mmCIF file of C-alpha atoms in Angstrom:
data_model
loop_
_atom_site.group_PDB
_atom_site.id
_atom_site.type_symbol
_atom_site.label_atom_id
_atom_site.label_comp_id
_atom_site.label_asym_id
_atom_site.label_seq_id
_atom_site.Cartn_x
_atom_site.Cartn_y
_atom_site.Cartn_z
ATOM 1 C CA ALA A 1 109.834 97.421 87.011
ATOM 2 C CA GLN A 2 109.309 98.267 83.394
ATOM 3 C CA THR A 3 109.897 95.618 80.740
ATOM 4 C CA VAL A 4 110.778 96.030 77.100
ATOM 5 C CA THR A 5 110.183 93.237 74.591
ATOM 6 C CA GLN A 6 111.655 92.871 71.127
ATOM 7 C CA SER A 7 110.136 89.768 69.567
ATOM 8 C CA GLN A 8 112.307 89.688 66.440
ATOM 9 C CA PRO A 9 115.806 88.412 67.273
ATOM 10 C CA GLU A 10 116.861 88.747 63.632
ATOM 11 C CA MET A 11 115.620 90.644 60.608
ATOM 12 C CA SER A 12 116.932 91.116 57.102
ATOM 13 C CA VAL A 13 116.222 93.664 54.399
ATOM 14 C CA GLN A 14 117.340 94.238 50.840
ATOM 15 C CA GLU A 15 119.400 97.334 50.277
ATOM 16 C CA ALA A 16 117.176 100.342 49.424
ATOM 17 C CA GLU A 17 114.088 98.610 50.828
ATOM 18 C CA THR A 18 112.138 99.405 54.009
ATOM 19 C CA VAL A 19 112.146 97.382 57.210
ATOM 20 C CA THR A 20 110.211 97.707 60.463
ATOM 21 C CA LEU A 21 111.528 96.559 63.826
ATOM 22 C CA SER A 22 108.998 95.889 66.583
ATOM 23 C CA CYS A 23 109.078 96.821 70.256
ATOM 24 C CA THR A 24 106.502 96.603 73.007
ATOM 25 C CA TYR A 25 106.838 97.694 76.605
ATOM 26 C CA ASP A 26 105.010 97.429 79.857
ATOM 27 C CA THR A 27 104.679 100.286 82.317
ATOM 28 C CA SER A 28 102.297 101.856 84.774
ATOM 29 C CA GLU A 29 103.800 105.307 84.264
ATOM 30 C CA SER A 30 101.942 107.873 82.204
ATOM 31 C CA ASP A 31 104.959 109.854 81.092
ATOM 32 C CA TYR A 32 108.265 108.472 79.871
ATOM 33 C CA TYR A 33 110.665 108.451 76.936
ATOM 34 C CA LEU A 34 111.343 105.767 74.375
ATOM 35 C CA PHE A 35 114.489 105.318 72.332
ATOM 36 C CA TRP A 36 116.018 103.222 69.604
ATOM 37 C CA TYR A 37 119.758 102.597 69.834
ATOM 38 C CA LYS A 38 122.021 101.083 67.204
ATOM 39 C CA GLN A 39 124.993 98.927 68.184
ATOM 40 C CA PRO A 40 127.370 98.068 65.344
ATOM 41 C CA PRO A 41 130.115 95.441 65.741
ATOM 42 C CA SER A 42 132.311 98.115 67.340
ATOM 43 C CA ARG A 43 129.943 97.836 70.371
ATOM 44 C CA GLN A 44 129.464 101.605 70.511
ATOM 45 C CA MET A 45 125.880 102.486 71.453
ATOM 46 C CA ILE A 46 124.473 105.106 69.064
ATOM 47 C CA LEU A 47 121.194 106.916 69.606
ATOM 48 C CA VAL A 48 118.977 106.602 66.521
ATOM 49 C CA ILE A 49 115.746 108.273 67.548
ATOM 50 C CA ARG A 50 113.702 109.211 70.605
ATOM 51 C CA GLN A 51 110.029 109.734 71.370
ATOM 52 C CA GLU A 52 108.436 111.572 74.268
ATOM 53 C CA ALA A 53 105.324 109.759 75.468
ATOM 54 C CA TYR A 54 103.337 112.986 75.831
ATOM 55 C CA LYS A 55 103.783 113.770 72.138
ATOM 56 C CA GLN A 56 101.239 112.265 69.773
ATOM 57 C CA GLN A 57 103.298 113.022 66.697
ATOM 58 C CA ASN A 58 105.664 110.248 65.672
ATOM 59 C CA ALA A 59 109.353 111.164 65.678
ATOM 60 C CA THR A 60 111.377 111.126 62.469
ATOM 61 C CA GLU A 61 115.109 111.447 61.842
ATOM 62 C CA ASN A 62 115.987 111.366 58.165
ATOM 63 C CA ARG A 63 115.432 107.731 57.022
ATOM 64 C CA PHE A 64 114.343 106.620 60.495
ATOM 65 C CA SER A 65 110.836 107.018 61.840
ATOM 66 C CA VAL A 66 108.770 105.480 64.598
ATOM 67 C CA ASN A 67 105.191 104.337 64.977
ATOM 68 C CA PHE A 68 104.298 105.097 68.582
ATOM 69 C CA GLN A 69 101.034 103.631 69.817
ATOM 70 C CA LYS A 70 100.745 104.651 73.471
ATOM 71 C CA ALA A 71 97.560 102.764 74.267
ATOM 72 C CA ALA A 72 98.969 99.574 72.779
ATOM 73 C CA LYS A 73 102.393 100.251 74.374
ATOM 74 C CA SER A 74 104.043 99.710 71.024
ATOM 75 C CA PHE A 75 107.045 101.529 69.574
ATOM 76 C CA SER A 76 108.265 100.280 66.208
ATOM 77 C CA LEU A 77 111.169 101.612 64.148
ATOM 78 C CA LYS A 78 110.939 101.985 60.392
ATOM 79 C CA ILE A 79 114.108 102.266 58.361
ATOM 80 C CA SER A 80 113.554 103.506 54.824
ATOM 81 C CA ASP A 81 115.971 103.177 51.902
ATOM 82 C CA SER A 82 118.099 100.738 53.902
ATOM 83 C CA GLN A 83 121.841 101.053 53.529
ATOM 84 C CA LEU A 84 124.660 98.615 54.172
ATOM 85 C CA GLY A 85 125.753 100.784 57.081
ATOM 86 C CA ASP A 86 122.423 100.183 58.802
ATOM 87 C CA ALA A 87 123.444 96.602 59.571
ATOM 88 C CA ALA A 88 123.725 96.350 63.364
ATOM 89 C CA MET A 89 121.941 95.318 66.544
ATOM 90 C CA TYR A 90 119.029 97.590 67.343
ATOM 91 C CA PHE A 91 117.834 98.047 70.892
ATOM 92 C CA CYS A 92 114.578 99.548 72.030
ATOM 93 C CA ALA A 93 114.838 101.354 75.355
ATOM 94 C CA TYR A 94 112.421 102.846 77.876
ATOM 95 C CA ARG A 95 113.419 105.707 80.145
ATOM 96 C CA SER A 96 111.575 106.305 83.358
ATOM 97 C CA LEU A 97 111.071 109.831 84.648
ATOM 98 C CA GLY A 98 111.555 108.574 88.188
ATOM 99 C CA THR A 99 114.664 108.980 90.335
ATOM 100 C CA GLY A 100 117.787 108.488 88.292
ATOM 101 C CA ASN A 101 115.831 108.284 85.020
ATOM 102 C CA GLN A 102 116.523 104.560 84.792
ATOM 103 C CA PHE A 103 116.729 103.015 81.358
ATOM 104 C CA TYR A 104 115.363 99.584 80.464
ATOM 105 C CA PHE A 105 116.511 97.857 77.292
ATOM 106 C CA GLY A 106 115.039 95.141 75.112
ATOM 107 C CA THR A 107 117.051 92.113 74.023
ATOM 108 C CA GLY A 108 117.759 93.538 70.606
ATOM 109 C CA THR A 109 117.117 92.797 66.937
ATOM 110 C CA SER A 110 120.010 91.925 64.668
ATOM 111 C CA LEU A 111 119.484 93.609 61.289
ATOM 112 C CA THR A 112 121.197 92.292 58.180
ATOM 113 C CA VAL A 113 121.203 94.374 55.008
ATOM 114 C CA ILE A 114 121.481 92.320 51.826
ATOM 115 C CA PRO A 115 123.266 94.010 48.902
ATOM 116 C CA ASN B 1 136.176 116.452 74.810
ATOM 117 C CA ALA B 2 137.032 112.786 75.257
ATOM 118 C CA GLY B 3 133.427 112.047 76.244
ATOM 119 C CA VAL B 4 133.035 108.903 78.340
ATOM 120 C CA THR B 5 136.166 106.811 78.752
ATOM 121 C CA GLN B 6 136.465 103.329 80.221
ATOM 122 C CA THR B 7 139.495 101.345 81.259
ATOM 123 C CA PRO B 8 140.517 98.637 80.713
ATOM 124 C CA LYS B 9 139.106 97.560 77.338
ATOM 125 C CA PHE B 10 139.585 93.877 78.099
ATOM 126 C CA ARG B 11 140.295 91.886 81.239
ATOM 127 C CA ILE B 12 140.460 88.270 82.258
ATOM 128 C CA LEU B 13 139.929 87.501 85.947
ATOM 129 C CA LYS B 14 140.185 84.298 87.894
ATOM 130 C CA ILE B 15 137.281 83.261 90.099
ATOM 131 C CA GLY B 16 137.483 85.016 93.435
ATOM 132 C CA GLN B 17 139.671 87.889 92.266
ATOM 133 C CA SER B 18 138.589 91.510 92.572
ATOM 134 C CA MET B 19 138.962 94.449 90.261
ATOM 135 C CA THR B 20 137.756 97.964 89.576
ATOM 136 C CA LEU B 21 136.410 99.097 86.223
ATOM 137 C CA GLN B 22 137.141 102.743 85.684
ATOM 138 C CA CYS B 23 134.772 105.238 84.086
ATOM 139 C CA ALA B 24 135.346 108.944 83.587
ATOM 140 C CA GLN B 25 133.511 111.692 81.729
ATOM 141 C CA ASP B 26 134.642 115.222 80.954
ATOM 142 C CA MET B 27 131.248 116.708 80.062
ATOM 143 C CA ASN B 28 130.328 117.765 83.611
ATOM 144 C CA HIS B 29 127.383 115.382 83.552
ATOM 145 C CA ASN B 30 125.553 114.779 86.801
ATOM 146 C CA TYR B 31 123.998 111.410 85.983
ATOM 147 C CA MET B 32 126.158 108.341 85.451
ATOM 148 C CA TYR B 33 125.252 104.694 84.889
ATOM 149 C CA TRP B 34 126.808 101.263 84.814
ATOM 150 C CA TYR B 35 125.302 98.555 82.618
ATOM 151 C CA ARG B 36 126.202 94.997 81.777
ATOM 152 C CA GLN B 37 125.441 93.335 78.458
ATOM 153 C CA ASP B 38 125.434 89.564 78.402
ATOM 154 C CA PRO B 39 125.851 87.772 75.051
ATOM 155 C CA GLY B 40 122.783 88.191 72.844
ATOM 156 C CA MET B 41 121.014 90.331 75.417
ATOM 157 C CA GLY B 42 120.209 93.952 76.048
ATOM 158 C CA LEU B 43 121.787 96.179 78.632
ATOM 159 C CA LYS B 44 120.843 95.818 82.265
ATOM 160 C CA LEU B 45 121.402 98.566 84.794
ATOM 161 C CA ILE B 46 123.767 97.721 87.654
ATOM 162 C CA TYR B 47 124.098 101.022 89.519
ATOM 163 C CA TYR B 48 123.509 104.671 88.840
ATOM 164 C CA SER B 49 124.400 108.030 90.334
ATOM 165 C CA VAL B 50 122.636 111.378 90.102
ATOM 166 C CA GLY B 51 125.562 113.353 91.453
ATOM 167 C CA ALA B 52 128.734 113.191 93.484
ATOM 168 C CA GLY B 53 128.145 111.315 96.713
ATOM 169 C CA ILE B 54 124.814 109.836 95.569
ATOM 170 C CA THR B 55 124.485 106.299 94.225
ATOM 171 C CA ASP B 56 121.650 103.806 93.968
ATOM 172 C CA LYS B 57 121.013 100.250 92.839
ATOM 173 C CA GLY B 58 119.669 99.298 89.443
ATOM 174 C CA GLU B 59 118.216 95.971 88.279
ATOM 175 C CA VAL B 60 121.264 93.747 88.848
ATOM 176 C CA PRO B 61 123.479 95.176 91.642
ATOM 177 C CA ASN B 62 124.497 91.953 93.408
ATOM 178 C CA GLY B 63 128.246 91.350 93.383
ATOM 179 C CA TYR B 64 129.111 94.966 92.575
ATOM 180 C CA ASN B 65 129.822 98.200 94.399
ATOM 181 C CA VAL B 66 130.211 101.771 93.238
ATOM 182 C CA SER B 67 131.322 105.107 94.559
ATOM 183 C CA ARG B 68 131.036 108.646 93.219
ATOM 184 C CA SER B 69 133.454 110.944 95.009
ATOM 185 C CA THR B 70 133.740 113.363 92.069
ATOM 186 C CA THR B 71 131.461 114.442 89.232
ATOM 187 C CA GLU B 72 133.904 113.018 86.669
ATOM 188 C CA ASP B 73 134.543 109.501 87.962
ATOM 189 C CA PHE B 74 132.257 106.550 88.634
ATOM 190 C CA PRO B 75 134.251 103.362 89.283
ATOM 191 C CA LEU B 76 132.603 99.941 89.481
ATOM 192 C CA ARG B 77 134.073 97.428 91.905
ATOM 193 C CA LEU B 78 133.756 93.668 91.501
ATOM 194 C CA GLU B 79 134.461 91.698 94.656
ATOM 195 C CA LEU B 80 134.992 87.931 94.505
ATOM 196 C CA ALA B 81 134.519 87.609 90.750
ATOM 197 C CA ALA B 82 132.261 84.784 89.535
ATOM 198 C CA PRO B 83 131.783 83.288 86.032
ATOM 199 C CA SER B 84 128.283 84.817 85.988
ATOM 200 C CA GLN B 85 129.944 88.230 85.865
ATOM 201 C CA THR B 86 131.456 87.506 82.456
ATOM 202 C CA SER B 87 129.957 90.260 80.356
ATOM 203 C CA VAL B 88 130.583 93.527 78.549
ATOM 204 C CA TYR B 89 130.298 96.500 80.874
ATOM 205 C CA PHE B 90 129.188 99.909 79.657
ATOM 206 C CA CYS B 91 129.380 103.188 81.480
ATOM 207 C CA ALA B 92 127.132 106.059 80.395
ATOM 208 C CA SER B 93 126.411 109.602 81.442
ATOM 209 C CA LYS B 94 123.898 112.363 80.840
ATOM 210 C CA GLN B 95 123.649 115.963 81.866
ATOM 211 C CA GLY B 96 120.695 115.807 84.216
ATOM 212 C CA ALA B 97 117.051 114.933 84.698
ATOM 213 C CA SER B 98 115.825 117.030 81.782
ATOM 214 C CA SER B 99 118.371 115.811 79.252
ATOM 215 C CA TYR B 100 117.398 113.059 76.827
ATOM 216 C CA GLU B 101 120.523 111.451 75.637
ATOM 217 C CA GLN B 102 122.906 109.118 77.396
ATOM 218 C CA TYR B 103 126.481 109.118 76.174
ATOM 219 C CA PHE B 104 128.075 105.702 76.275
ATOM 220 C CA GLY B 105 131.653 104.654 76.780
ATOM 221 C CA PRO B 106 133.245 102.030 74.508
ATOM 222 C CA GLY B 107 132.749 99.184 76.971
ATOM 223 C CA THR B 108 134.954 96.771 78.911
ATOM 224 C CA ARG B 109 134.889 93.082 78.014
ATOM 225 C CA LEU B 110 135.382 91.036 81.185
ATOM 226 C CA THR B 111 135.894 87.283 81.308
ATOM 227 C CA VAL B 112 135.915 85.388 84.595
ATOM 228 C CA THR B 113 137.371 81.871 84.437
#
C-alpha cells in the first residue's frame, strides 16, 4: 500500500509571509495524482491543489503552488502572502489509478497564521 | 444540488450497539468512499464503491459493512460498536475513474462509550 508522510505536525507563519508544508510519499506506481486538502475547524475537506504525476510542470492555484519532485517522491505546498483564513489543517493525499482510485492521506500539518 | 449529505451529524453509542451511518449524493457520481479520521490523524479508507452493486474493502474495513443498492446511497453499518470506532466518519464521492476531485460530506462524529 502507498504511504504518505507529513513530518511537520505544526507550522506557523506571519500574515503576508510565505510558508512551505512538506510531504513525501512512497509508491511503486509510475502514474498517480497528488493533492493538498485544507480542513478548517468546520471539518469540511476542501481541495486546494492537485498535481498529475505525468506532468513535469508544477501546479499553481493563485497563492498556492507545489514543488513536485517525482524522483524524490516529494510534494510540498507553498502558500504565498498568507492570510488569516489560511489557518487550518492541511493534508497531503495520494490517489492511485488502480481499481477504485483509492486515496491515501498523510497525518496533516496544522497551520497557524499570526496577525 | 445538496452535494454529499451525511446523517446523523453526531451520535453516541454504547459498546456492543449497532448503527448505520447514512450517506447520499445527488450528483450522479459512480464512485463513493467511506473514511474515518481519528483525532490528530489523516483520513483512512474504510470501504469504497465504483458503482451500484459493487463494493470493496479499503485500508481499515474490520468492524464495518457497506452496501450500494442505488447510485445515490452508500450506507455504512457498524456492528457491535467498540471504543476503537470512536472517530469522525466522512463520506465522499466522485464522478468516475477519470475525474480528479472527491466531494466530501460534512462528517459524522461518533463516540462509543
